């Protein structure tokens, strides 16, 4: 087939270096077959496969995935002797869609995962309330439940982009402190109304039952807006690593504020100024001052495929795929560049596009086999635009350590290898 | 005009209905009243004014002995840092490319030191220190940072009075101002 006959060449290019119209796959049914393919006729078996000729396994009580997928795992990180003060990262380079499986949801603990007996766990609400009250899991389960698909991102996510030189990282190692689940729980405002918040009660302190008794102060306005006490994740009870049997969940806010293993809520007049909201999770500025309570996560996107340490299998048609999100609400637009940010084309948002959820974007790309710097840039419904790394650093320096939502670049080399780069 | 008024009225009535519907969301009232004794037993958080600080006291010398026995392995000699966070020094480093955030150089409130040590330390045996021991450790950590002298005795009255060097180094996000 000559180039001129190839339907791929008739697809509208929307930006330099091979980016095609976002609906190219929909427009041209033959486009996929016209692209390079690696499946040869010789590779196909001549008759029924072996597994088609023997009875399969019986049903399972709790499902396991295929043994061929066993390398798709979280990336745990911790250093002795404080083994419980670590994190594990979601393998975004191997996942698609918008939901993170419970077993692959990222974790960040401050002294390990407690083994909580739900029958003995209690939640106390007290402080500036008329009636201090105690709840347990069974009682919370009888309250009106709400379910929402929303992301959770650690504010230390993508911290590796602060480094002077690009680290040899992956979508998982750089951006893996990010996940998205359906969270089901009780609106916290219902419980606070039952306790009777006094007029001076403008903040709460939330405390976990892990052995670090992790605490954060939260403004009452957020509690009234959309805070829930989550008791289910993707339809099943919370995973122990994600707060079983109950956690605070604050949509769109830095993950640390969604206190896991929730045991106590104290209504207060002001913030308690805990260790984890002053000495940690505060953004240090170049002038030595530091910002407290940077709660809302900024508008951000990452390309998950192709991504770091993956290998492209020769020139041809690919689909760039990635995730976009914002703590402010909905993603309105995502753009992709294949020339290091000089030209941009609009990506497809196949949906659903939900408020404070991960939003999948896709973009057809004809890779010509030459070096390419691919990037994504997200916009949200408030008009906010994801900044470049250079712009973020010029504003904040390199010591702020949290809330890095800069545009990230993958370098696709001529040999097909993909690596983290600065552009 | 009459029609328009009706529409406006309908709009208001509709809003009232929606509001009352939203307000009507309430639970089955299953919270069990907590006694003052239960609340007192659970409530260990200390705010910057020192509200809720317990009885007891501790000295710098007492704190040094506890530190050397229980904290040294992870935090190093004199708080210099080891496998875990450095706790002393770093004064004047925050505006440099090698910012060193320690109790002395960064933390805005001395009450937070007491609160955090009592709830979370020592890492392998949290919750085992007495209130006297936590006051003593707090005194020691402030002393090695040059914030209090070696004769200092900390208790519920003296601790909230301590002014940390970086007390004014923080500003609040516009989200909560």
Coordinates of C-alpha atoms in Angstrom, one line a residue:
Chain A
X1 CA 0.0 0.0 0.0
X2 CA 1.4 3.3 -1.0
X3 CA 1.3 6.3 1.4
X4 CA -1.3 8.0 -0.7
X5 CA -3.7 5.1 -0.4
X6 CA -3.4 4.9 3.3
X7 CA -6.5 6.2 5.0
X8 CA -4.4 7.3 7.9
X9 CA -2.8 10.0 5.7
X10 CA -6.2 11.4 5.0
X11 CA -7.1 12.0 8.7
X12 CA -6.9 15.6 9.7
X13 CA -3.8 16.5 11.6
X14 CA -4.5 18.8 14.6
X15 CA -1.0 19.4 15.8
X16 CA 2.6 18.8 14.8
X17 CA 4.5 15.5 14.9
X18 CA 1.5 13.2 14.1
X19 CA -1.3 14.2 16.4
X20 CA -4.6 13.4 14.6
X21 CA -8.1 14.6 15.1
X22 CA -9.5 13.2 18.4
X23 CA -12.3 11.4 16.6
X24 CA -10.1 9.9 14.0
X25 CA -10.8 6.4 15.1
X26 CA -14.5 7.0 15.0
X27 CA -14.4 8.7 11.5
X28 CA -12.5 6.0 9.7
X29 CA -13.5 2.4 10.4
X30 CA -10.5 1.2 8.4
X31 CA -8.0 3.3 10.2
X32 CA -7.1 0.6 12.7
X33 CA -6.5 -2.0 10.1
X34 CA -4.5 0.4 8.0
X35 CA -2.1 1.1 10.8
X36 CA 0.9 -1.1 11.6
X37 CA -0.1 -4.4 13.1
X38 CA 2.1 -6.9 14.8
X39 CA -0.3 -9.8 14.7
X40 CA 0.6 -12.0 11.8
X41 CA -1.4 -14.7 10.2
X42 CA 1.3 -17.2 11.0
X43 CA 1.0 -16.4 14.8
X44 CA -2.6 -17.5 14.9
X45 CA -3.2 -21.2 15.9
X46 CA -4.5 -23.6 13.3
X47 CA -7.3 -25.0 15.4
X48 CA -8.9 -24.7 18.8
X49 CA -6.7 -23.6 21.6
X50 CA -5.8 -26.0 24.4
X51 CA -8.0 -24.1 27.0
X52 CA -11.0 -24.6 24.7
X53 CA -10.8 -28.4 24.9
X54 CA -10.7 -28.9 28.7
X55 CA -13.2 -28.0 31.4
X56 CA -12.3 -24.8 33.2
X57 CA -12.0 -24.0 36.9
X58 CA -15.1 -23.8 39.1
X59 CA -16.4 -20.4 40.3
X60 CA -14.4 -18.6 43.0
X61 CA -15.6 -17.2 46.3
X62 CA -13.5 -14.1 45.9
X63 CA -12.3 -13.4 42.4
X64 CA -8.7 -13.5 41.4
X65 CA -7.4 -12.0 38.2
X66 CA -5.6 -13.9 35.4
X67 CA -2.2 -15.3 36.3
X68 CA -1.0 -13.5 33.2
X69 CA -1.7 -10.1 34.9
X70 CA 0.2 -10.8 38.1
X71 CA 2.9 -8.3 37.4
X72 CA 0.3 -5.4 37.6
X73 CA 1.0 -4.5 41.2
X74 CA 1.4 -1.5 43.4
X75 CA 4.9 -0.2 44.0
X76 CA 5.4 -0.2 47.8
X77 CA 8.1 2.1 49.3
X78 CA 9.2 2.3 52.9
X79 CA 12.5 2.4 54.8
X80 CA 13.6 0.5 57.9
X81 CA 13.0 0.7 60.7
X82 CA 9.8 2.7 60.3
X83 CA 8.2 0.2 57.9
X84 CA 4.7 1.6 58.6
X85 CA 5.6 5.1 57.4
X86 CA 5.4 4.4 53.7
X87 CA 3.4 4.4 50.6
X88 CA 2.4 2.2 47.7
X89 CA 1.7 3.6 44.2
X90 CA -1.0 2.8 41.6
X91 CA 0.3 1.3 38.3
X92 CA -1.3 3.8 36.0
X93 CA 0.8 2.7 33.1
X94 CA -1.0 -0.7 33.1
X95 CA -4.6 0.6 33.8
X96 CA -7.3 2.0 31.6
X97 CA -10.7 3.7 32.3
X98 CA -11.3 5.9 35.3
X99 CA -11.8 3.5 38.3
X100 CA -8.9 2.2 40.3
X101 CA -9.4 -1.4 41.5
X102 CA -9.4 -1.5 45.4
X103 CA -6.4 -3.8 45.5
X104 CA -4.4 -1.2 43.4
X105 CA -5.5 2.0 45.1
X106 CA -2.5 3.9 46.4
X107 CA -1.7 3.9 50.1
X108 CA 0.1 6.3 52.4
X109 CA 0.4 5.4 56.0
X110 CA 2.0 7.2 59.0
X111 CA 2.4 4.1 61.2
X112 CA 1.1 1.1 59.3
X113 CA -2.3 -0.4 58.6
X114 CA -4.2 -1.1 61.8
X115 CA -6.1 -4.4 62.2
X116 CA -9.4 -2.9 63.3
X117 CA -12.3 -5.1 64.6
X118 CA -15.3 -3.2 63.2
X119 CA -17.5 -4.5 66.1
X120 CA -15.2 -2.7 68.6
X121 CA -14.4 0.4 66.6
X122 CA -16.2 3.6 67.7
X123 CA -16.4 7.2 66.3
X124 CA -16.8 10.0 68.8
X125 CA -18.2 13.4 67.8
X126 CA -17.6 16.1 70.5
X127 CA -16.2 19.5 71.2
X128 CA -18.4 22.5 70.4
X129 CA -21.6 20.5 70.1
X130 CA -24.7 20.3 72.3
X131 CA -24.7 16.5 72.5
X132 CA -21.4 14.5 72.3
X133 CA -22.3 11.3 70.4
X134 CA -20.7 7.9 69.7
X135 CA -21.4 5.9 66.5
X136 CA -20.3 2.5 65.3
X137 CA -20.2 0.9 61.9
X138 CA -23.6 -0.7 62.2
X139 CA -25.3 2.5 63.2
X140 CA -23.6 4.5 60.4
X141 CA -24.8 1.9 57.8
X142 CA -28.4 2.8 58.7
X143 CA -28.0 6.5 57.8
X144 CA -28.8 7.8 54.3
X145 CA -25.9 6.8 52.1
X146 CA -24.5 8.7 49.1
X147 CA -22.2 7.3 46.4
X148 CA -19.8 9.3 44.3
X149 CA -17.0 8.5 41.9
X150 CA -14.1 10.7 43.0
X151 CA -10.3 10.9 42.9
X152 CA -8.0 10.8 45.8
X153 CA -4.5 12.3 45.4
X154 CA -1.7 12.6 47.9
X155 CA -0.3 16.1 47.9
X156 CA 3.2 14.6 47.7
X157 CA 2.2 13.0 44.3
X158 CA 4.5 13.9 41.4
X159 CA 7.1 15.3 43.9
X160 CA 9.8 13.8 41.7
X161 CA 9.2 16.6 39.2
X162 CA 10.9 18.9 41.7
X163 CA 14.2 17.2 40.9
X164 CA 16.8 19.3 39.1
X165 CA 17.3 16.5 36.5
X166 CA 14.5 14.2 35.2
X167 CA 14.4 11.0 37.2
X168 CA 14.1 7.7 35.4
X169 CA 10.5 7.1 36.4
X170 CA 7.2 5.7 35.3
X171 CA 3.6 6.9 35.5
X172 CA 3.5 4.7 38.6
X173 CA 6.6 5.9 40.4
X174 CA 6.1 9.6 39.6
X175 CA 2.3 9.9 39.7
X176 CA 1.1 6.8 41.5
X177 CA -0.2 8.5 44.7
X178 CA -3.4 9.0 42.8
X179 CA -6.5 6.8 42.5
X180 CA -10.2 7.0 41.8
X181 CA -13.0 5.0 43.4
X182 CA -16.7 5.0 44.0
X183 CA -17.0 6.1 47.6
X184 CA -20.1 5.4 49.6
X185 CA -20.8 6.9 52.9
X186 CA -22.8 9.1 55.2
X187 CA -22.8 12.9 54.8
X188 CA -20.9 14.1 57.8
X189 CA -23.2 17.1 58.1
X190 CA -26.1 14.7 59.1
X191 CA -24.1 13.4 62.0
X192 CA -23.0 16.9 63.1
X193 CA -26.6 18.2 63.0
X194 CA -27.5 15.3 65.2
X195 CA -24.8 16.4 67.7
X196 CA -25.8 20.0 67.4
X197 CA -22.9 22.2 66.3
X198 CA -22.6 25.4 68.3
X199 CA -22.2 28.7 66.5
X200 CA -18.5 29.0 67.4
X201 CA -17.8 25.7 65.8
X202 CA -16.0 26.8 62.6
X203 CA -13.5 23.9 62.2
X204 CA -13.3 20.2 63.0
X205 CA -10.3 18.1 64.0
X206 CA -10.4 14.6 62.5
X207 CA -8.3 11.8 64.2
X208 CA -7.5 8.3 62.9
X209 CA -7.2 5.1 65.0
X210 CA -3.9 4.0 63.6
X211 CA -0.9 4.1 65.9
X212 CA 0.1 7.5 64.6
X213 CA -3.4 8.8 65.6
X214 CA -3.1 11.0 62.5
X215 CA -4.9 14.3 62.9
X216 CA -6.0 17.1 60.5
X217 CA -8.1 20.3 61.0
X218 CA -10.8 20.9 58.4
X219 CA -12.9 24.0 57.9
X220 CA -16.6 23.5 58.7
X221 CA -17.5 25.0 55.2
X222 CA -16.0 21.9 53.6
X223 CA -17.8 19.6 56.0
X224 CA -21.0 21.3 55.0
X225 CA -20.2 21.2 51.4
X226 CA -19.5 17.5 50.5
X227 CA -17.6 15.7 53.3
X228 CA -18.7 12.1 53.9
X229 CA -17.7 9.3 56.2
X230 CA -16.9 6.6 53.7
X231 CA -17.7 3.0 54.6
X232 CA -17.6 1.4 51.1
X233 CA -15.1 1.6 48.3
X234 CA -16.1 0.4 44.8
X235 CA -19.0 -1.4 46.3
X236 CA -17.2 -3.4 49.0
X237 CA -16.2 -2.4 52.5
X238 CA -13.1 -0.2 52.6
X239 CA -9.8 -1.9 52.2
X240 CA -7.7 -1.9 55.5
X241 CA -5.1 0.1 53.7
X242 CA -7.7 2.7 52.8
X243 CA -9.3 3.2 56.2
X244 CA -11.4 0.2 57.1
X245 CA -13.9 0.4 58.6
X246 CA -14.5 4.1 58.1
X247 CA -12.7 7.1 56.8
X248 CA -13.3 10.8 56.3
X249 CA -13.5 11.5 52.5
X250 CA -13.1 15.1 51.3
X251 CA -13.6 15.3 47.6
X252 CA -10.9 17.1 45.6
X253 CA -8.8 17.8 48.7
X254 CA -5.2 16.6 49.4
X255 CA -5.4 13.0 50.4
X256 CA -4.0 13.4 53.9
X257 CA -7.1 15.3 55.0
X258 CA -9.3 12.3 54.2
X259 CA -8.3 10.8 57.6
X260 CA -8.4 7.0 57.5
X261 CA -9.6 4.7 60.4
X262 CA -11.6 7.7 61.7
X263 CA -12.1 7.5 65.5
X264 CA -12.8 11.0 66.6
X265 CA -14.2 14.3 65.3
X266 CA -13.8 17.3 67.6
X267 CA -15.7 20.5 66.6
X268 CA -13.4 23.5 67.4
X269 CA -13.3 27.2 66.9
X270 CA -10.1 27.2 64.9
X271 CA -7.5 24.8 63.5
X272 CA -5.6 22.7 66.1
X273 CA -2.3 23.2 64.2
X274 CA -1.3 19.5 64.3
X275 CA 2.1 18.2 63.2
X276 CA 0.6 17.0 59.9
X277 CA -0.7 20.5 58.9
X278 CA 2.2 22.6 60.1
X279 CA 5.5 20.8 59.9
X280 CA 4.3 18.5 57.1
X281 CA 1.8 19.2 54.2
X282 CA 2.8 22.9 54.2
X283 CA 4.2 24.5 51.1
X284 CA 7.5 26.2 51.6
X285 CA 8.2 29.3 49.4
X286 CA 11.5 30.6 48.0
X287 CA 11.4 33.5 50.6
X288 CA 11.2 31.0 53.5
X289 CA 7.5 31.6 54.3
X290 CA 5.2 28.6 54.1
X291 CA 1.5 28.3 53.1
X292 CA -0.8 26.3 55.4
X293 CA -4.1 24.6 54.4
X294 CA -3.5 24.3 50.6
X295 CA -6.4 21.9 50.5
X296 CA -7.7 21.8 47.0
X297 CA -5.8 19.8 44.4
X298 CA -4.9 21.8 41.3
X299 CA -5.9 21.0 37.7
X300 CA -3.7 18.3 36.4
X301 CA -3.2 15.6 33.8
X302 CA -0.8 12.8 33.0
X303 CA -0.2 10.6 30.0
X304 CA -0.4 7.0 31.1
X305 CA 0.2 5.4 27.7
X306 CA 2.8 5.6 26.3
X307 CA 4.6 6.4 29.5
X308 CA 7.9 6.0 31.3
X309 CA 9.9 2.7 30.8
X310 CA 7.4 1.4 28.2
X311 CA 8.6 0.6 24.7
X312 CA 6.8 1.6 21.4
X313 CA 6.7 -1.3 18.9
X314 CA 7.7 0.6 15.8
X315 CA 6.2 3.5 13.9
X316 CA 2.5 3.6 13.2
X317 CA -0.8 4.5 14.8
X318 CA -1.1 4.7 18.5
X319 CA -3.7 6.0 21.0
X320 CA -2.2 8.4 23.5
X321 CA -4.3 7.8 26.7
X322 CA -4.2 9.6 30.0
X323 CA -6.0 11.0 33.0
X324 CA -7.1 14.5 34.0
X325 CA -8.6 15.8 37.2
X326 CA -9.1 18.9 39.3
X327 CA -10.2 19.5 42.9
X328 CA -12.3 22.4 41.6
X329 CA -14.9 20.3 39.8
X330 CA -15.1 19.0 36.2
X331 CA -12.4 18.8 33.6
X332 CA -13.5 20.9 30.6
X333 CA -10.7 20.2 28.1
X334 CA -7.5 18.3 27.6
X335 CA -4.8 19.1 25.0
X336 CA -2.0 16.9 23.9
X337 CA 1.3 17.9 22.3
X338 CA 3.8 15.7 20.5
X339 CA 6.4 18.4 20.0
X340 CA 7.3 19.4 23.6
X341 CA 4.5 21.9 24.0
X342 CA 4.9 24.0 20.8
X343 CA 1.7 22.9 19.2
X344 CA -1.4 21.3 20.9
X345 CA -4.4 19.3 19.7
X346 CA -7.6 18.8 21.6
X347 CA -8.0 15.3 23.1
X348 CA -11.2 13.3 23.2
X349 CA -13.0 13.0 26.6
X350 CA -15.0 9.8 26.0
X351 CA -16.7 10.2 29.3
X352 CA -18.0 10.0 31.9
X353 CA -16.7 13.4 32.9
X354 CA -17.6 13.7 36.6
X355 CA -16.9 16.4 39.2
X356 CA -13.7 15.7 41.2
X357 CA -13.2 12.4 39.4
X358 CA -10.4 11.1 37.2
X359 CA -11.4 11.8 33.6
X360 CA -9.9 9.6 30.8
X361 CA -8.7 11.4 27.7
X362 CA -7.5 9.8 24.4
X363 CA -5.8 11.1 21.3
X364 CA -4.9 9.3 18.1
X365 CA -1.2 9.7 17.2
X366 CA 0.7 8.5 14.2
X367 CA 4.3 8.1 15.4
X368 CA 6.7 8.5 12.6
X369 CA 9.5 6.7 14.5
X370 CA 11.4 9.9 15.3
X371 CA 12.0 11.4 18.8
X372 CA 8.9 13.0 20.2
X373 CA 8.2 14.9 23.4
X374 CA 4.6 14.2 24.4
X375 CA 2.7 16.2 27.0
X376 CA -0.9 16.7 28.2
X377 CA -2.4 19.9 29.5
X378 CA -5.7 20.0 31.4
X379 CA -8.3 22.8 31.8
X380 CA -11.1 22.8 34.3
X381 CA -14.6 24.4 34.5
X382 CA -13.3 27.3 36.5
X383 CA -11.0 28.3 33.7
X384 CA -7.9 27.1 35.5
X385 CA -5.1 25.7 33.2
X386 CA -2.4 23.2 34.2
X387 CA 0.9 25.1 34.4
X388 CA 4.2 24.2 32.9
X389 CA 6.9 22.9 35.2
X390 CA 9.0 26.0 34.4
X391 CA 6.1 28.3 35.4
X392 CA 5.4 26.4 38.6
X393 CA 9.0 26.5 39.7
X394 CA 9.4 30.1 38.9
X395 CA 6.4 30.8 41.1
X396 CA 7.1 28.4 44.0
X397 CA 10.8 27.5 43.8
X398 CA 11.8 23.9 44.3
X399 CA 11.3 23.4 48.0
X400 CA 7.6 23.5 48.2
X401 CA 7.5 19.7 48.1
X402 CA 3.7 19.3 47.8
X403 CA 0.9 20.0 45.3
X404 CA 3.1 19.7 42.2
X405 CA 0.6 19.8 39.3
X406 CA 2.9 20.7 36.5
X407 CA 2.7 19.5 32.9
X408 CA 5.0 16.4 32.6
X409 CA 6.9 15.3 29.5
X410 CA 7.6 11.8 28.2
X411 CA 10.4 11.5 25.6
X412 CA 9.7 8.9 23.0
X413 CA 13.1 8.0 21.6
X414 CA 13.8 6.7 18.1
X415 CA 14.3 3.2 19.5
X416 CA 10.8 3.4 21.0
X417 CA 11.8 3.7 24.6
X418 CA 9.8 6.1 26.7
X419 CA 11.4 8.1 29.5
X420 CA 10.7 11.1 31.8
X421 CA 12.1 14.3 30.4
X422 CA 12.0 18.1 30.9
X423 CA 10.9 20.2 28.0
Chain B
X1 CA -47.4 41.3 34.8
X2 CA -49.7 39.1 36.7
X3 CA -48.4 36.1 34.9
X4 CA -44.8 37.1 35.7
X5 CA -45.7 37.5 39.3
X6 CA -47.2 34.1 39.4
X7 CA -44.0 32.7 37.9
X8 CA -41.9 34.5 40.4
X9 CA -44.1 33.1 43.2
X10 CA -43.9 29.7 41.8
X11 CA -40.2 30.0 41.6
X12 CA -40.0 31.0 45.2
X13 CA -42.3 28.3 46.3
X14 CA -40.3 25.7 44.3
X15 CA -37.1 26.9 45.9
X16 CA -38.7 26.7 49.4
X17 CA -39.8 23.2 48.6
X18 CA -36.3 22.3 47.4
X19 CA -34.7 23.9 50.4
X20 CA -37.0 22.1 52.8
X21 CA -36.4 18.9 51.0
X22 CA -32.6 19.4 51.3
X23 CA -32.9 20.3 55.0
X24 CA -35.1 17.3 55.5
X25 CA -32.2 14.9 55.0
X26 CA -31.5 13.6 58.4
X27 CA -30.5 10.4 60.0
X28 CA -32.2 7.9 62.2
X29 CA -30.7 9.4 65.3
X30 CA -28.6 6.5 66.3
X31 CA -25.8 8.4 68.0
X32 CA -25.3 7.2 71.6
X33 CA -24.6 10.1 74.1
X34 CA -21.0 10.2 75.3
X35 CA -20.3 10.8 79.0
X36 CA -17.9 13.5 80.0
X37 CA -15.6 10.7 81.3
X38 CA -15.6 9.1 77.8
X39 CA -14.9 12.3 76.1
X40 CA -12.0 13.1 78.5
X41 CA -10.5 9.7 77.9
X42 CA -10.6 10.1 74.1
X43 CA -9.7 13.7 73.8
X44 CA -5.9 14.0 73.7
X45 CA -5.5 16.9 71.2
X46 CA -3.8 20.1 72.2
X47 CA -4.4 23.4 70.5
X48 CA -1.9 26.3 70.2
X49 CA -3.5 28.0 73.3
X50 CA -2.6 24.8 75.3
X51 CA -6.2 24.0 76.0
X52 CA -6.5 20.4 77.2
X53 CA -2.9 20.1 78.3
X54 CA -2.7 17.5 81.1
X55 CA -1.2 17.9 84.6
X56 CA 2.4 17.0 85.0
X57 CA 5.8 18.5 84.3
X58 CA 9.3 17.6 83.0
X59 CA 12.8 19.1 82.8
X60 CA 15.4 19.3 80.0
X61 CA 17.7 16.8 81.9
X62 CA 14.9 14.3 82.3
X63 CA 14.1 14.7 78.6
X64 CA 17.6 14.1 77.5
X65 CA 17.7 10.7 79.4
X66 CA 14.4 9.6 77.8
X67 CA 15.6 10.8 74.3
X68 CA 18.9 8.9 74.5
X69 CA 17.0 5.7 75.5
X70 CA 14.0 5.9 73.2
X71 CA 14.5 8.4 70.4
X72 CA 18.3 8.4 69.6
X73 CA 18.2 5.4 67.3
X74 CA 15.9 7.0 64.7
X75 CA 16.6 10.7 65.3
X76 CA 20.4 10.7 66.0
X77 CA 22.5 12.4 68.6
X78 CA 21.1 15.8 69.8
X79 CA 18.4 15.5 67.2
X80 CA 20.8 15.6 64.2
X81 CA 18.7 13.0 62.4
X82 CA 19.4 9.4 61.4
X83 CA 17.0 7.0 59.7
X84 CA 14.3 9.5 60.4
X85 CA 13.6 13.2 60.7
X86 CA 16.2 15.6 61.9
X87 CA 14.8 17.5 64.9
X88 CA 17.3 20.2 65.6
X89 CA 19.2 22.9 63.7
X90 CA 18.5 24.3 60.3
X91 CA 17.9 27.8 61.6
X92 CA 18.0 30.3 58.8
X93 CA 17.9 27.7 56.1
X94 CA 14.3 28.0 55.0
X95 CA 14.9 30.6 52.3
X96 CA 17.8 28.6 50.8
X97 CA 17.9 25.8 48.2
X98 CA 18.6 23.4 51.0
X99 CA 15.8 24.1 53.4
X100 CA 16.1 22.1 56.6
X101 CA 12.8 21.9 58.4
X102 CA 13.2 20.9 62.1
X103 CA 11.3 21.5 65.3
X104 CA 13.4 24.6 65.9
X105 CA 13.7 26.0 62.4
X106 CA 10.2 25.3 61.1
X107 CA 7.5 24.3 63.6
X108 CA 5.3 27.2 64.6
X109 CA 3.9 26.0 67.9
X110 CA 5.5 24.3 70.9
X111 CA 2.2 22.8 71.9
X112 CA 2.3 20.7 68.6
X113 CA 5.5 19.1 69.8
X114 CA 3.8 17.9 73.0
X115 CA 0.7 16.8 71.0
X116 CA 2.6 14.8 68.4
X117 CA 5.1 13.1 70.7
X118 CA 2.4 12.0 73.0
X119 CA 0.1 10.6 70.2
X120 CA 2.7 9.1 67.9
X121 CA 6.1 8.5 69.5
X122 CA 8.1 6.5 70.0
X123 CA 7.3 5.0 66.6
X124 CA 7.5 1.4 67.7
X125 CA 5.7 1.9 71.0
X126 CA 3.4 4.9 70.6
X127 CA 1.2 5.8 73.6
X128 CA 3.6 4.5 76.2
X129 CA 5.1 7.8 77.4
X130 CA 3.7 9.3 80.6
X131 CA 2.6 13.0 80.5
X132 CA 5.7 13.9 82.6
X133 CA 7.9 12.1 80.1
X134 CA 6.3 14.0 77.2
X135 CA 6.8 17.4 78.9
X136 CA 10.4 16.4 79.6
X137 CA 11.0 15.4 75.9
X138 CA 9.4 18.6 74.7
X139 CA 11.7 20.6 77.0
X140 CA 14.7 18.7 75.7
X141 CA 13.8 19.2 72.0
X142 CA 13.3 22.9 72.6
X143 CA 16.6 23.1 74.4
X144 CA 18.7 21.5 71.7
X145 CA 17.1 24.0 69.3
X146 CA 18.2 26.9 71.6
X147 CA 14.6 27.9 72.3
X148 CA 14.7 27.3 76.1
X149 CA 17.6 27.0 78.6
X150 CA 18.6 23.9 80.5
X151 CA 16.8 25.0 83.7
X152 CA 13.4 25.0 82.0
X153 CA 10.5 23.1 83.5
X154 CA 7.6 22.6 81.2
X155 CA 4.0 22.1 82.3
X156 CA 0.5 23.1 81.3
X157 CA 1.2 26.8 82.2
X158 CA 4.7 27.3 80.8
X159 CA 4.4 25.3 77.5
X160 CA 1.8 27.5 75.7
X161 CA 3.9 30.6 76.6
X162 CA 6.9 29.5 74.5
X163 CA 7.3 31.5 71.2
X164 CA 8.8 29.4 68.4
X165 CA 11.3 31.1 66.1
X166 CA 9.3 30.5 63.0
X167 CA 5.9 31.4 64.6
X168 CA 5.3 34.1 62.0
X169 CA 6.7 32.2 59.0
X170 CA 3.3 30.8 57.9
X171 CA 0.4 32.2 56.0
X172 CA -3.0 30.6 55.3
X173 CA -4.1 29.5 51.9
X174 CA -6.7 31.8 50.3
X175 CA -9.1 28.9 50.6
X176 CA -9.5 29.4 54.3
X177 CA -8.6 33.1 54.8

